Coordinates of C-alpha atoms in Angstrom, one line a residue:
X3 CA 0.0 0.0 0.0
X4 CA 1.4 3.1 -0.7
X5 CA 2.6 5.3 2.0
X6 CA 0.7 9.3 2.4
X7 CA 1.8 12.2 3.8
X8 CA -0.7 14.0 6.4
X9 CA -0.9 16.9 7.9
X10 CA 2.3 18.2 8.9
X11 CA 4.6 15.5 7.6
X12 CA 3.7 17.5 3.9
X13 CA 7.0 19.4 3.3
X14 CA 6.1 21.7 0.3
X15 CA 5.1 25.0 1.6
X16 CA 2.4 26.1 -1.3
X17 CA 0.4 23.3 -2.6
X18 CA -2.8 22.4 -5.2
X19 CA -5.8 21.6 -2.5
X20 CA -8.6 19.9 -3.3
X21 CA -11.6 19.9 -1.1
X22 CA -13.6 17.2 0.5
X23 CA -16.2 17.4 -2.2
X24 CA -13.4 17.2 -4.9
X25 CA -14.0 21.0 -5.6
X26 CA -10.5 22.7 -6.9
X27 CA -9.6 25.2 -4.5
X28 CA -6.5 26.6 -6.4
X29 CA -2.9 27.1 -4.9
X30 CA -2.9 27.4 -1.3
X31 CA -0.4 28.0 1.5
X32 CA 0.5 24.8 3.3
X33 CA -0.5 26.9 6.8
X34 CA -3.8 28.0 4.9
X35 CA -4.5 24.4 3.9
X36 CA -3.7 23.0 6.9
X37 CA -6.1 25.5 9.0
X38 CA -8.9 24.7 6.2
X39 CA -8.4 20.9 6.9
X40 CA -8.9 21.5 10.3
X41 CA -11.7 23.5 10.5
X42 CA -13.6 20.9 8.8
X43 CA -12.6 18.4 11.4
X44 CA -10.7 16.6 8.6
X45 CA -7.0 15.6 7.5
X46 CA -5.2 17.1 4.7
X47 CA -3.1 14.1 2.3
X48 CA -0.8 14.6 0.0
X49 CA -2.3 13.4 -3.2
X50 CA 0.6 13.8 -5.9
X51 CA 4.1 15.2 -4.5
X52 CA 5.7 14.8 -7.7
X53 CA 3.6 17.2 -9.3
X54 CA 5.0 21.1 -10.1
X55 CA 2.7 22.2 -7.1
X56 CA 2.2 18.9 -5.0
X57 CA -1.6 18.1 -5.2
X58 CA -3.5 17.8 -1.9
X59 CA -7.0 16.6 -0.5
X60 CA -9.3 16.9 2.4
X61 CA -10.6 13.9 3.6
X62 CA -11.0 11.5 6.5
X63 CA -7.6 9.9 6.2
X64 CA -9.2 6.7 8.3
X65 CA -11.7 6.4 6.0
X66 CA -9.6 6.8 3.1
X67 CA -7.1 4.1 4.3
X68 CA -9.8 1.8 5.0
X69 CA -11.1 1.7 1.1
X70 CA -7.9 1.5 -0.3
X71 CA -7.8 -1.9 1.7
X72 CA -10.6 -3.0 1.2
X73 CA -10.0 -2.5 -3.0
X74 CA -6.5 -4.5 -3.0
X75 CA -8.3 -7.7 -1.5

């Protein structure tokens, strides 16, 4: 299973988000993204870092991990 970064473990300081709805937020601040993720009572997951601007999500990172499990059995 491939390995995410959450949170503060994300290393690039402006980023792509994407919200929990999978709405296009634009480039954000890592700080801005974070406080947005949190907010929303949610975890922010680095989608793509080897894009130009690494892509990343809001989401329930529990839930998320759980599906991708449950899709490679």
């Amino acid at each position: 299973m491939q390995k995410y970064r959450i949170n503060k473990q994300i290393r690039a300081s402006k980023i792509r988000l994407i919200d929990g709805e999978g709405k296009h937020l634009g480039e954000t601040d890592l700080d801005e993204a974070l406080k947005i993720a949190e907010e929303a009572d949610l975890d922010l997951v680095e989608m793509d870092p080897n894009a130009k601007l690494p892509v990343c999500k809001i989401l329930d990172y529990g839930k998320f991990q759980y599906r991708q499990t449950k899709e490679q059995k």
